[in-house]
Short mmCIF file of C-alpha atoms in Angstrom, two decimals:
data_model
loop_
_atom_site.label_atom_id
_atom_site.label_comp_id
_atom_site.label_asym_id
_atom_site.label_seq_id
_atom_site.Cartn_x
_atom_site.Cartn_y
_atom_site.Cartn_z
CA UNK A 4 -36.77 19.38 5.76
CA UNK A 5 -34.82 22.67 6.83
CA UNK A 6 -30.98 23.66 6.28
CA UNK A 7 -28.84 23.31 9.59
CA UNK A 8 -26.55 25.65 8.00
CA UNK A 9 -26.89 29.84 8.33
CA UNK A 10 -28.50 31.78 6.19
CA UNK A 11 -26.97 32.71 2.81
CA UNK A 12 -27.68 33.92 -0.94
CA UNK A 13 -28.60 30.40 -2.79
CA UNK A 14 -28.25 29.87 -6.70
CA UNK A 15 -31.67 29.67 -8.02
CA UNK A 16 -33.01 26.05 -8.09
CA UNK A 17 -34.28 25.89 -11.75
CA UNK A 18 -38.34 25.22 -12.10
CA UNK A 19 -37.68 21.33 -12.97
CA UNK A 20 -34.91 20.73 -10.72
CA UNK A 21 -33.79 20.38 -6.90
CA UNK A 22 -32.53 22.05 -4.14
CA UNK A 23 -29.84 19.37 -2.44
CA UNK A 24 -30.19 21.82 1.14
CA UNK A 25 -31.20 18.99 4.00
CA UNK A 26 -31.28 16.12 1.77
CA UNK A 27 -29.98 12.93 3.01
CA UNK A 28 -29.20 11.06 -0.40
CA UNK A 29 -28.13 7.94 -2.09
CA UNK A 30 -25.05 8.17 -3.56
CA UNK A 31 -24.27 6.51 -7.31
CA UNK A 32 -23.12 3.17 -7.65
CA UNK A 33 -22.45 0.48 -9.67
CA UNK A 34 -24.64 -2.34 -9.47
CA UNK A 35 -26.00 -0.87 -6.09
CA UNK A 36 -27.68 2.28 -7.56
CA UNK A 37 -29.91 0.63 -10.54
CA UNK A 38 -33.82 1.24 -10.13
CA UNK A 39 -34.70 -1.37 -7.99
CA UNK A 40 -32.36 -0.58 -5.25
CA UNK A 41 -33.48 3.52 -5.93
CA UNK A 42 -37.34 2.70 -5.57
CA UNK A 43 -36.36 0.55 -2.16
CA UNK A 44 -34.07 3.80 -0.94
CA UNK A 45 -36.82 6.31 -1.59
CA UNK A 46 -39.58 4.30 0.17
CA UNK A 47 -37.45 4.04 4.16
CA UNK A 48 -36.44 7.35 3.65
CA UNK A 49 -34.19 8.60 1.05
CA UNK A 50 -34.77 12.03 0.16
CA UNK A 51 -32.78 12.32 -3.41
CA UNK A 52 -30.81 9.57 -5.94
CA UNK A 53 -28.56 9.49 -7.88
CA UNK A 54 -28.09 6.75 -10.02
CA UNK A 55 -24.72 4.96 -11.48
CA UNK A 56 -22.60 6.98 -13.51
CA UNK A 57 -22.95 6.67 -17.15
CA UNK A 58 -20.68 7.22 -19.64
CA UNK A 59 -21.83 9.98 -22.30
CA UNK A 60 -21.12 7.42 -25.39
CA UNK A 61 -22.74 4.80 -23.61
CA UNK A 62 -26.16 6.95 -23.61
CA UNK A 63 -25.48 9.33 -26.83
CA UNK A 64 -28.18 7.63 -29.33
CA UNK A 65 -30.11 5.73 -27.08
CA UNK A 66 -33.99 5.61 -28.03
CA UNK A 67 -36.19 6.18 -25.44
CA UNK A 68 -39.82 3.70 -24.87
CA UNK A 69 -42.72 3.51 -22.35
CA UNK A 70 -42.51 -0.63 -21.00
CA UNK A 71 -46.53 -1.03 -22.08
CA UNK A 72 -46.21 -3.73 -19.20
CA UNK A 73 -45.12 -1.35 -16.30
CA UNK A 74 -44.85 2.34 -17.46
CA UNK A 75 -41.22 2.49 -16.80
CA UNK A 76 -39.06 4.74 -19.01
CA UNK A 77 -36.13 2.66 -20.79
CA UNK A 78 -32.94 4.21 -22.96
CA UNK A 79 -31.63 1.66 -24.57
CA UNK A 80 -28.97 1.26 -27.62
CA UNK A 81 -27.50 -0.77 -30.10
CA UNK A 82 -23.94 -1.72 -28.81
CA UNK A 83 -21.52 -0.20 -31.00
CA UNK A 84 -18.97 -2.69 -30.71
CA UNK A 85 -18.20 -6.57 -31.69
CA UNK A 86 -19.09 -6.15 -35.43
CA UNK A 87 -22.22 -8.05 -34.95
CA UNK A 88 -24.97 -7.90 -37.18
CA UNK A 89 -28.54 -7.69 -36.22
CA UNK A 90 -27.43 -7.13 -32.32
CA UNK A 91 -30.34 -6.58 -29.69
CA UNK A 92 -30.36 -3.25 -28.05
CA UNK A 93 -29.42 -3.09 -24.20
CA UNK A 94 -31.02 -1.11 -21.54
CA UNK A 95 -28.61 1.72 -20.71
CA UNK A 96 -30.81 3.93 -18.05
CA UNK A 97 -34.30 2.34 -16.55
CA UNK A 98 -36.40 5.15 -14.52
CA UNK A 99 -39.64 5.22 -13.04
CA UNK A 100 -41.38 8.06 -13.66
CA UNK A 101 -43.60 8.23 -10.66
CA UNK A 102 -41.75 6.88 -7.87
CA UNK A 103 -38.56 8.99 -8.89
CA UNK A 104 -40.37 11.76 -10.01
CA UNK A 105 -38.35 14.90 -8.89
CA UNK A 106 -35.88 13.05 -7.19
CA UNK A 107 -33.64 11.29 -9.51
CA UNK A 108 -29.89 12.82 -9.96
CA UNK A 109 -28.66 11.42 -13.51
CA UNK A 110 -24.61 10.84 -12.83
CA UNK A 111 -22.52 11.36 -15.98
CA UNK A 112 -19.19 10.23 -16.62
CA UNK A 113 -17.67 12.58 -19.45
CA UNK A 114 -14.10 14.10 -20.05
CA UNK A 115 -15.54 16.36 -22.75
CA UNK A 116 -17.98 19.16 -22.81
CA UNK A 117 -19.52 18.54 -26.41
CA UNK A 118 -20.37 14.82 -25.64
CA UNK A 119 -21.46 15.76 -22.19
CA UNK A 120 -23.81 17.83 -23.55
CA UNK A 121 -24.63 15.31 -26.21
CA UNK A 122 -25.51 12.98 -23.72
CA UNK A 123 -26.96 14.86 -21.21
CA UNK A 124 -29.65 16.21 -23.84
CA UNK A 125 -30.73 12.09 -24.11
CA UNK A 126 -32.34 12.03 -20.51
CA UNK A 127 -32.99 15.28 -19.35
CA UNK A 128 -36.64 15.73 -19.38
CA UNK A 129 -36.63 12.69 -17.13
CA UNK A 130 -34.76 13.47 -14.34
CA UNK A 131 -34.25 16.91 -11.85
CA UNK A 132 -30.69 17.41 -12.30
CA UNK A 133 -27.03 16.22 -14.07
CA UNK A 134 -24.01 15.27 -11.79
CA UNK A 135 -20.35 15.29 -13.19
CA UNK A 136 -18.35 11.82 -11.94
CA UNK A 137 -15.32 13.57 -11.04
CA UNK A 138 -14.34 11.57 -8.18
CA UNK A 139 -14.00 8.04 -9.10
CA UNK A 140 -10.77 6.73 -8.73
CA UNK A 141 -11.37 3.57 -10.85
CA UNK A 142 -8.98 3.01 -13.89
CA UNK A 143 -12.00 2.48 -16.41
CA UNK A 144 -13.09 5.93 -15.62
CA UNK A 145 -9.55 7.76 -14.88
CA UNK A 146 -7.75 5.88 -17.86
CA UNK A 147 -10.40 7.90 -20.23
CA UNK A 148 -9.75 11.29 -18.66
CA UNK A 149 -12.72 11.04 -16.65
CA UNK A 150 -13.35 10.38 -12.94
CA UNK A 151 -11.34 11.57 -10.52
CA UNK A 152 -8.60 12.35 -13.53
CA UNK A 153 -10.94 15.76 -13.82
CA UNK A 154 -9.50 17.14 -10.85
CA UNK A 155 -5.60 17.33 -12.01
CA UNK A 156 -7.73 19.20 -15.33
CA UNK A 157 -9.77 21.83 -13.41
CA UNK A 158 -9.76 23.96 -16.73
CA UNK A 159 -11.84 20.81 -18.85
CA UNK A 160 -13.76 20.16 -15.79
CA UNK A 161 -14.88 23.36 -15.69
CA UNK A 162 -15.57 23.75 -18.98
CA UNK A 163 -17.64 20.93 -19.02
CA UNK A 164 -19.95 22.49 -16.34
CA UNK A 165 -19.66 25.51 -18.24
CA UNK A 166 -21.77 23.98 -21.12
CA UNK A 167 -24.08 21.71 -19.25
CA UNK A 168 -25.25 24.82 -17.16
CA UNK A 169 -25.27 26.92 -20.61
CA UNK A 170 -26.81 23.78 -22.69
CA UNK A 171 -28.53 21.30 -20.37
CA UNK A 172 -29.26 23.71 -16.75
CA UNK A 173 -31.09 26.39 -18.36
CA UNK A 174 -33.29 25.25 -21.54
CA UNK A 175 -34.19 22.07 -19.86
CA UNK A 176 -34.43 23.52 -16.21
CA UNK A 177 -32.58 21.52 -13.95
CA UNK A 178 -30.05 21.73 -11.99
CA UNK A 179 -26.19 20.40 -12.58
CA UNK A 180 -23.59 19.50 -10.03
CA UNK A 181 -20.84 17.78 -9.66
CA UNK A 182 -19.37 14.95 -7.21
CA UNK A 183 -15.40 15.90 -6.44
CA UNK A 184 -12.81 13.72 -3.91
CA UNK A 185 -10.28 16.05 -1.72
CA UNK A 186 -7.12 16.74 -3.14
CA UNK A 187 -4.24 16.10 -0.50
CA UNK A 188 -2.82 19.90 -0.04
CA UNK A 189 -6.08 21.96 1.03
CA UNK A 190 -5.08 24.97 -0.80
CA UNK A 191 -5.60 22.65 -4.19
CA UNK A 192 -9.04 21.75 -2.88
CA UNK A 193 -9.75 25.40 -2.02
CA UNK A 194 -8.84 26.91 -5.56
CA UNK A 195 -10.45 24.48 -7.07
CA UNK A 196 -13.91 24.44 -5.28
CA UNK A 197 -14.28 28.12 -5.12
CA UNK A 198 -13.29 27.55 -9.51
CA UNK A 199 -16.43 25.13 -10.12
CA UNK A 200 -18.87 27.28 -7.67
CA UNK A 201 -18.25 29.87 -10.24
CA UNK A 202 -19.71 27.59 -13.36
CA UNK A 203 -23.25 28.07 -12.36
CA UNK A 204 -23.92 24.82 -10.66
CA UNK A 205 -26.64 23.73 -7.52
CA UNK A 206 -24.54 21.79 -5.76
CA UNK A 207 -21.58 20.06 -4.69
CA UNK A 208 -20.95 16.66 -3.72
CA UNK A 209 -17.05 16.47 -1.77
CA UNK A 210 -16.12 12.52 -0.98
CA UNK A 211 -14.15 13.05 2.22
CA UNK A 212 -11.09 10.85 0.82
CA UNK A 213 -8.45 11.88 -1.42
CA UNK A 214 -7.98 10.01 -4.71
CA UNK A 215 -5.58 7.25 -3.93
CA UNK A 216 -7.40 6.25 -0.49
CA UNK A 217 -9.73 3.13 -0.64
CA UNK A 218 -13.25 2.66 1.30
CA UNK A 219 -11.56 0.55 4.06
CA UNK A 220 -9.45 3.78 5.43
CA UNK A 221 -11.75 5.98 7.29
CA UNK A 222 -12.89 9.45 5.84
CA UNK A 223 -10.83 12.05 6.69
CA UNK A 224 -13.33 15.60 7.66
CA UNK A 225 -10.74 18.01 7.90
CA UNK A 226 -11.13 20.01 4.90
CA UNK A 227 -14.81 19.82 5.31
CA UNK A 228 -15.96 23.14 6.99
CA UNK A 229 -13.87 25.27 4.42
CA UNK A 230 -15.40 23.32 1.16
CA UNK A 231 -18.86 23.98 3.17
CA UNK A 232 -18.05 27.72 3.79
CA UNK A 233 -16.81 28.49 0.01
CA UNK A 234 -20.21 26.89 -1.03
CA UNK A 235 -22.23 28.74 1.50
CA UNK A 236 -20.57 32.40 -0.07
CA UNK A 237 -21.21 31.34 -3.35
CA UNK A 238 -24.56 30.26 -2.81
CA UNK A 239 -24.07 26.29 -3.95
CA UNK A 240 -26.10 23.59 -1.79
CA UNK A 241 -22.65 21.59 0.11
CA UNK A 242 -23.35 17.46 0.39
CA UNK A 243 -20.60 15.45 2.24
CA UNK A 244 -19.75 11.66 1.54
CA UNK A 245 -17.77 9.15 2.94
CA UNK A 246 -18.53 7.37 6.26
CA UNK A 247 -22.09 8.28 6.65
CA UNK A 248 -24.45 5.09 7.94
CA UNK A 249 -27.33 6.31 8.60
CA UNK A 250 -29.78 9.48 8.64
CA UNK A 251 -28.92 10.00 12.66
CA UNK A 252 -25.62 10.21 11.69
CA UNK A 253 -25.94 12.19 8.50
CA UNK A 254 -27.79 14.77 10.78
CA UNK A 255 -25.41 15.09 13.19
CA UNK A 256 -22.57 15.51 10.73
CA UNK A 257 -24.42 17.96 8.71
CA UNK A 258 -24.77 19.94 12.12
CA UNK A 259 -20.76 19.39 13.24
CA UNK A 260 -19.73 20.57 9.72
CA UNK A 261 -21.99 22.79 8.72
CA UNK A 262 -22.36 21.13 5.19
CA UNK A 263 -26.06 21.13 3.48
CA UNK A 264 -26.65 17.20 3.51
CA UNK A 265 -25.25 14.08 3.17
CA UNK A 266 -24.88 11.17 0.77
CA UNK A 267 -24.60 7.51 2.00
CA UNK A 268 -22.94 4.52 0.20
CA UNK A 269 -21.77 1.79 1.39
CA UNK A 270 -24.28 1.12 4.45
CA UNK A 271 -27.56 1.48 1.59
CA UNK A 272 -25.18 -1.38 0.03
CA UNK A 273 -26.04 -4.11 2.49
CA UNK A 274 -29.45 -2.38 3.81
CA UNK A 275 -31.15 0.62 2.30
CA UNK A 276 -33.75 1.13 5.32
CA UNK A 277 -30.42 3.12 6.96
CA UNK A 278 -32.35 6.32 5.55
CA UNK A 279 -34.78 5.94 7.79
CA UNK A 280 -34.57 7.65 11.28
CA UNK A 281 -34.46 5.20 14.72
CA UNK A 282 -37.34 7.57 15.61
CA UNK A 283 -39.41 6.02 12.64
CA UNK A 284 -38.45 2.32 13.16
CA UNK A 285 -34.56 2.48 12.27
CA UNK A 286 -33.01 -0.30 10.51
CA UNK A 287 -35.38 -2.78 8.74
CA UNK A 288 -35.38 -6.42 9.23
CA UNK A 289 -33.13 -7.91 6.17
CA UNK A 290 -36.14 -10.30 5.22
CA UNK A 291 -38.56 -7.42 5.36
CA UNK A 292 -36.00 -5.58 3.12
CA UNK A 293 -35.37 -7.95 1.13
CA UNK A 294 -38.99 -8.73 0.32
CA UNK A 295 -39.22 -4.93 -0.66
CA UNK A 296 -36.59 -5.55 -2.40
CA UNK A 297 -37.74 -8.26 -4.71
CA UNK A 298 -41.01 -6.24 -5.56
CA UNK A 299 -39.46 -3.57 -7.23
CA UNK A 300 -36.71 -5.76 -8.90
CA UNK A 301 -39.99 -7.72 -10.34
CA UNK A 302 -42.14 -4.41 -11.01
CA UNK A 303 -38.74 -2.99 -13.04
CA UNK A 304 -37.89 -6.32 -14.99
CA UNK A 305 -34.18 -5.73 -13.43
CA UNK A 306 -31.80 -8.06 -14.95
CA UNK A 307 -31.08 -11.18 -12.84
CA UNK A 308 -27.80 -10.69 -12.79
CA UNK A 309 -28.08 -6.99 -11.09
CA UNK A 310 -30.89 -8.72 -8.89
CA UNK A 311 -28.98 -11.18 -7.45
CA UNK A 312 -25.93 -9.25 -6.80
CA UNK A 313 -27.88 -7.03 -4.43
CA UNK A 314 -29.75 -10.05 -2.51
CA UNK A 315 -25.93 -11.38 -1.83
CA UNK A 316 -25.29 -7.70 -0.17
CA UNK A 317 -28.91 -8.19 1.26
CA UNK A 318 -28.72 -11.45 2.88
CA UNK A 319 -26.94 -11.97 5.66
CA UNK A 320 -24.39 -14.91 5.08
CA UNK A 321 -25.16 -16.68 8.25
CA UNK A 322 -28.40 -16.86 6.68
CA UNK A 323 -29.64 -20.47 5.49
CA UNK A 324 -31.51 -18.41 3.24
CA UNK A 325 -27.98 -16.90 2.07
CA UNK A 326 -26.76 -20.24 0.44
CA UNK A 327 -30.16 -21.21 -0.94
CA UNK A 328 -30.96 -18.18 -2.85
CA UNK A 329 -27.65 -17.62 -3.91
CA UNK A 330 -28.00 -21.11 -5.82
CA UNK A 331 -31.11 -20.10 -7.67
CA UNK A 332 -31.14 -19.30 -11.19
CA UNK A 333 -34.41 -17.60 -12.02
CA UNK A 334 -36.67 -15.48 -10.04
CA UNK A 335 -38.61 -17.90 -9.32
CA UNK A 336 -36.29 -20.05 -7.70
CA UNK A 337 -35.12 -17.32 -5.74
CA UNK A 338 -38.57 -16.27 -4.50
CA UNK A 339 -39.44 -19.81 -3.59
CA UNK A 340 -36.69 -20.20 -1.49
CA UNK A 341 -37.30 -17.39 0.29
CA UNK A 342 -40.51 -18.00 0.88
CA UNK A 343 -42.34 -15.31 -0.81
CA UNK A 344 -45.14 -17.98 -2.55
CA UNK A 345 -47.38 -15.03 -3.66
CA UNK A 346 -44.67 -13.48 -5.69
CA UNK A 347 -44.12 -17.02 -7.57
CA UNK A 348 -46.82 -15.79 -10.38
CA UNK A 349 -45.03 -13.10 -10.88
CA UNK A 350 -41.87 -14.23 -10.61
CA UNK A 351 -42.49 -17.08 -13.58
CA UNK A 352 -43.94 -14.37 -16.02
CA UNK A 353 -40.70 -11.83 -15.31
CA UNK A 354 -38.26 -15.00 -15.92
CA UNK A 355 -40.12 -15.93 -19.54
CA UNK A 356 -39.89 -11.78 -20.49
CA UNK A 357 -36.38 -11.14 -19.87
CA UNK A 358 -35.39 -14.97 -20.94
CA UNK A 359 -33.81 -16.04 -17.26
CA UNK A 360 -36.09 -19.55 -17.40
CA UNK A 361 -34.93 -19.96 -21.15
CA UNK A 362 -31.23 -19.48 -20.01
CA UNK A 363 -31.98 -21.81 -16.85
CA UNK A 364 -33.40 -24.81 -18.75
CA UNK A 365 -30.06 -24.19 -21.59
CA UNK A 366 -28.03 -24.31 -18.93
CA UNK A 367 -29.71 -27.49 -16.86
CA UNK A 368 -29.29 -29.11 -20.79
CA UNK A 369 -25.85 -28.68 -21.64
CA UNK A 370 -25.09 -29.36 -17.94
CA UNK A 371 -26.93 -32.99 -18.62
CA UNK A 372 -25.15 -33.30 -21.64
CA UNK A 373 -22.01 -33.04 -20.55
CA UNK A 374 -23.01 -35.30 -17.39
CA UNK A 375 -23.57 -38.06 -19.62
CA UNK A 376 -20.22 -37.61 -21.57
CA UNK A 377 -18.36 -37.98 -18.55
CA UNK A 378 -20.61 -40.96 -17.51
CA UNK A 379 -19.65 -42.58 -20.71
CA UNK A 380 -16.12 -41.72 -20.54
CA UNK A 381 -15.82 -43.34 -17.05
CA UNK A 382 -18.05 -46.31 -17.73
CA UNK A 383 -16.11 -47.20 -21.11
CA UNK A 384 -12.92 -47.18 -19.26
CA UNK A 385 -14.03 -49.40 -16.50
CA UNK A 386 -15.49 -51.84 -18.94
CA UNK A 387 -12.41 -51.75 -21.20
CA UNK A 388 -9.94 -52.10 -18.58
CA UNK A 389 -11.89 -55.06 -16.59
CA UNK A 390 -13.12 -53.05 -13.68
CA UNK A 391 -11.90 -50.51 -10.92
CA UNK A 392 -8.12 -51.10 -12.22
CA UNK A 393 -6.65 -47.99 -10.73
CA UNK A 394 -3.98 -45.80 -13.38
CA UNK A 395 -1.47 -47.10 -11.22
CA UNK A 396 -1.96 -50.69 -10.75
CA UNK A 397 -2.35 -51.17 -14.55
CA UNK A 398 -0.93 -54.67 -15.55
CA UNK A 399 2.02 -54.09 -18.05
CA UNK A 400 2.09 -57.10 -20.99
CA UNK A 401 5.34 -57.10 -22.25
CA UNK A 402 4.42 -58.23 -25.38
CA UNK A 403 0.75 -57.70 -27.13
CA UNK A 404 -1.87 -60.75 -28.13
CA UNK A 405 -2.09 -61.04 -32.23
CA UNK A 406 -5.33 -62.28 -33.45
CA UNK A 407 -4.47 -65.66 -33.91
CA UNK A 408 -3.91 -66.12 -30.21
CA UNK A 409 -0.24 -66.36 -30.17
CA UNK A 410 2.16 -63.88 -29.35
CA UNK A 411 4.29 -61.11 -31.33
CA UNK A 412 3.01 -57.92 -32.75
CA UNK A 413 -0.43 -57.30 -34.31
CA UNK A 414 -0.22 -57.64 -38.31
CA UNK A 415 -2.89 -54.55 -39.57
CA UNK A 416 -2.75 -56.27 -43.11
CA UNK A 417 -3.51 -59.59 -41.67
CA UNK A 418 -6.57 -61.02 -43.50
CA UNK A 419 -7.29 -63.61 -40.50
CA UNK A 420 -10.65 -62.62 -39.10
CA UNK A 421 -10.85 -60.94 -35.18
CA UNK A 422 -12.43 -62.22 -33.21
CA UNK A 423 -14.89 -59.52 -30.58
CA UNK A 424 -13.46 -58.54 -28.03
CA UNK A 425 -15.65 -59.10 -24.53
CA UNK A 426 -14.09 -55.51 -23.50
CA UNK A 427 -15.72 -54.27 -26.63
CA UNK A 428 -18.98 -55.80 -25.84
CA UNK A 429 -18.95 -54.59 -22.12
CA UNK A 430 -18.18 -50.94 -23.49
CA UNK A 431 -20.72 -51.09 -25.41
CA UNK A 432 -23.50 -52.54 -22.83
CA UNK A 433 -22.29 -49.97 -19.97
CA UNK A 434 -22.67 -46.83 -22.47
CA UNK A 435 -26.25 -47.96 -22.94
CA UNK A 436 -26.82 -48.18 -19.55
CA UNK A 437 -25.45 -44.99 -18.69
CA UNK A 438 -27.49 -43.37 -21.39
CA UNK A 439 -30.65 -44.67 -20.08
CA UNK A 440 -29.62 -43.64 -17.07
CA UNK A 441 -28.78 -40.37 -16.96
CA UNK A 442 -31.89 -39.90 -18.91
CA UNK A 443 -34.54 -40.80 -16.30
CA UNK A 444 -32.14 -38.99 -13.80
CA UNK A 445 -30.89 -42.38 -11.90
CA UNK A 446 -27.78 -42.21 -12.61
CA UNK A 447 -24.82 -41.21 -10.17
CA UNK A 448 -21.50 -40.29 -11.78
CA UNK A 449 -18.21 -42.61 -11.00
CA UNK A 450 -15.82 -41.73 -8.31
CA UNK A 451 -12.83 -40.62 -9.73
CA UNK A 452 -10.90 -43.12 -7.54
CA UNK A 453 -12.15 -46.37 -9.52
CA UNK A 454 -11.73 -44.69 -13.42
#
């Protein structure tokens, strides 16, 4: 694909990284951007991804493994807090090493240039370039120094990209960037684009919003044709983000502003085939997606949890298929409901690897369990209290039935015999029915109008 903008000096693209020039992209997110949802982008269209940031402590001492079962690359790490002994290691960063070869952007979140280094070092021989997260306006990333907070510190930011081109851009040959939000006076934004385009980087990312602005106000362009113009003079590829929905769009914007490419977010969110031209088919069909979808979440082992976000961004919520699938509890549930029977094999062997049927039938267990302690909880009250005696319309006995039949208070050190009470007996018969009941799956709880 060819630049829209003119022609100017370019920083050199390093051997094992990327040149972001005429790339429409998709951008990092959380929960959104994991490998499943990357593979999916990159087969309607995407040209480059970036996956979600990634703190530099959360990836410094991961150990990186080949999956013998599907080739994919996995860092993962022994959580370093909770004191617990003997703690399985989580998967911090999942790639695949074919499908994302050469066009997977690793995003780091960092607020220091010795861990970002530290980190960095971890992961890249497996991807084509390192992006500093110095936009996100999210107090877990801002409360730590990182994030958007990098832009009131140009002097660490800059730094930072400093040592990742010195320690990370040129022994491991890729290329580093960085992701930035406007700052609200443009002569801020102008000192400190033209400061960064100075480190050494490949590219800049510029979300057209300013820190304290949310997704639901629309991105504002203004400052865009100066950021792209710095960039062009200094010879660093210029992406735009913020309101872009699709790859007509993206085009047209990269030809209004004058900007390299263009990064969508939110529309991949709900349907990733937006990378893909209306003169190649446009927008896919959301079960069509979504069956694309479930393939690579299967092929990558993606947690259930990550999977099942996505298919409630996926599925329309008109959809019957919304309600069911959003029910489900294992992958094959999910693909059942759907409909995608040939994927049920599959399905059943994912849920027994990463433990989702195991976690199901716990679940269905202690859910059963409790079932039949509120069945005998309701069922001894009716018995003991003679029926569907509402709370209210308990008799009051103003004085209490001793055990020789008369009146007056109960003696505890009386040595007359009691006799059994029938409530007793009832009890008793009712929480053995329940029992049995609830275990051959007959049994249907009270209503809690006659406890």
């Amino acid at each position: 694909m060819t630049s829209f903008t003119e022609a100017a000096p370019h920083v050199p693209i390093p051997k094992n990284g990327v040149d972001y020039r005429g790339k429409i992209v998709l951008a990092p997110m959380v929960r959104s951007g994991e490998t499943p949802s990357r593979i999916v982008s990159l087969k309607y269209g995407a040209d480059l991804v970036w996956g979600p940031e990634t703190v530099d402590r959360a990836i410094i001492g991961a150990k990186r493994r080949i999956n013998p079962r599907n080739s994919m690359i996995e860092y993962t790490r022994i959580p370093s807090n909770g004191g617990q002994p003997n703690k399985p290691a989580q998967e911090s960063v999942l790639i695949d090493p074919v499908r994302e070869r050469g066009k997977l952007i690793f995003q780091l979140g960092t607020a220091n240039p010795s861990l970002a280094v530290e980190a960095a070092k971890v992961v890249a021989a497996d991807v084509s370039g390192i992006d500093v997260n110095s936009g996100c306006p999210k107090p877990f990333s801002t409360s730590g120094g990182m994030g958007a907070a990098l832009l009131q510190t140009p002097d660490r930011l800059v730094s930072i990209l400093e040592a990742l081109v010195e320690e990370i851009g040129k022994p491991y040959e890729i290329g580093i960037s960085v992701k930035i939000r406007l700052l609200a006076e443009p002569e801020r934004t102008e000192a400190l684009v033209t400061r960064v385009c100075r480190t050494g980087i490949t590219g800049l990312t510029v979300h057209c919003r300013t820190t304290p602005m949310r997704p639901r106000e629309a991105a504002i362009r203004e400052q865009l044709p100066m950021i792209a113009s710095i960039c062009r003079k200094a010879g660093v590829a210029c992406l735009m983000n913020g309101d872009v929905r699709s790859r007509d769009e993206a085009m047209k914007l990269i030809r209004e502003y004058g900007v390299d490419g263009a990064m969508i977010a939110t529309s991949a969110e709900s349907n990733f085939s937006c990378f893909r031209s209306q003169a190649d088919g446009g927008l896919e069909h959301w079960r069509d997606l979504v069956r694309s979808y479930m393939e690579a979440a299967l092929q990558c082992e993606n947690r259930w949890g990550n999977t099942k976000y996505l298919l409630n961004q996926l599925v329309p919520g008109k959809d019957k298929a919304f309600a069911e699938s959003k029910r489900s509890k294992t992958y094959e549930d999910c693909v059942t409901v759907l409909g995608f029977e040939d994927l049920i094999p599959m399905a059943k062997h994912v849920d027994e690897i990463i433990g989702t049927a195991k976690r199901a039938a716990e679940r269905a267990e202690s859910n059963k369990s409790l079932a039949v302690l509120k069945a005998i909880e309701g069922n001894t009250a009716k018995a003991a209290g003679g029926g569907g005696i509402g709370k209210g319309n308990s008799p009051k006995l103003s004085t209490q039935v001793n055990v020789a039949g008369g009146t007056g208070p109960i003696r505890t050190g009386s040595s007359v015999s009691k006799p059994t009470s029938s409530a007793s007996v009832s009890a008793e018969s009712a929480v053995a029915e329940v029992v049995a009941k609830v275990a051959d799956g007959t049994h249907v709880p009270p209503s809690p109008l006659t406890v």
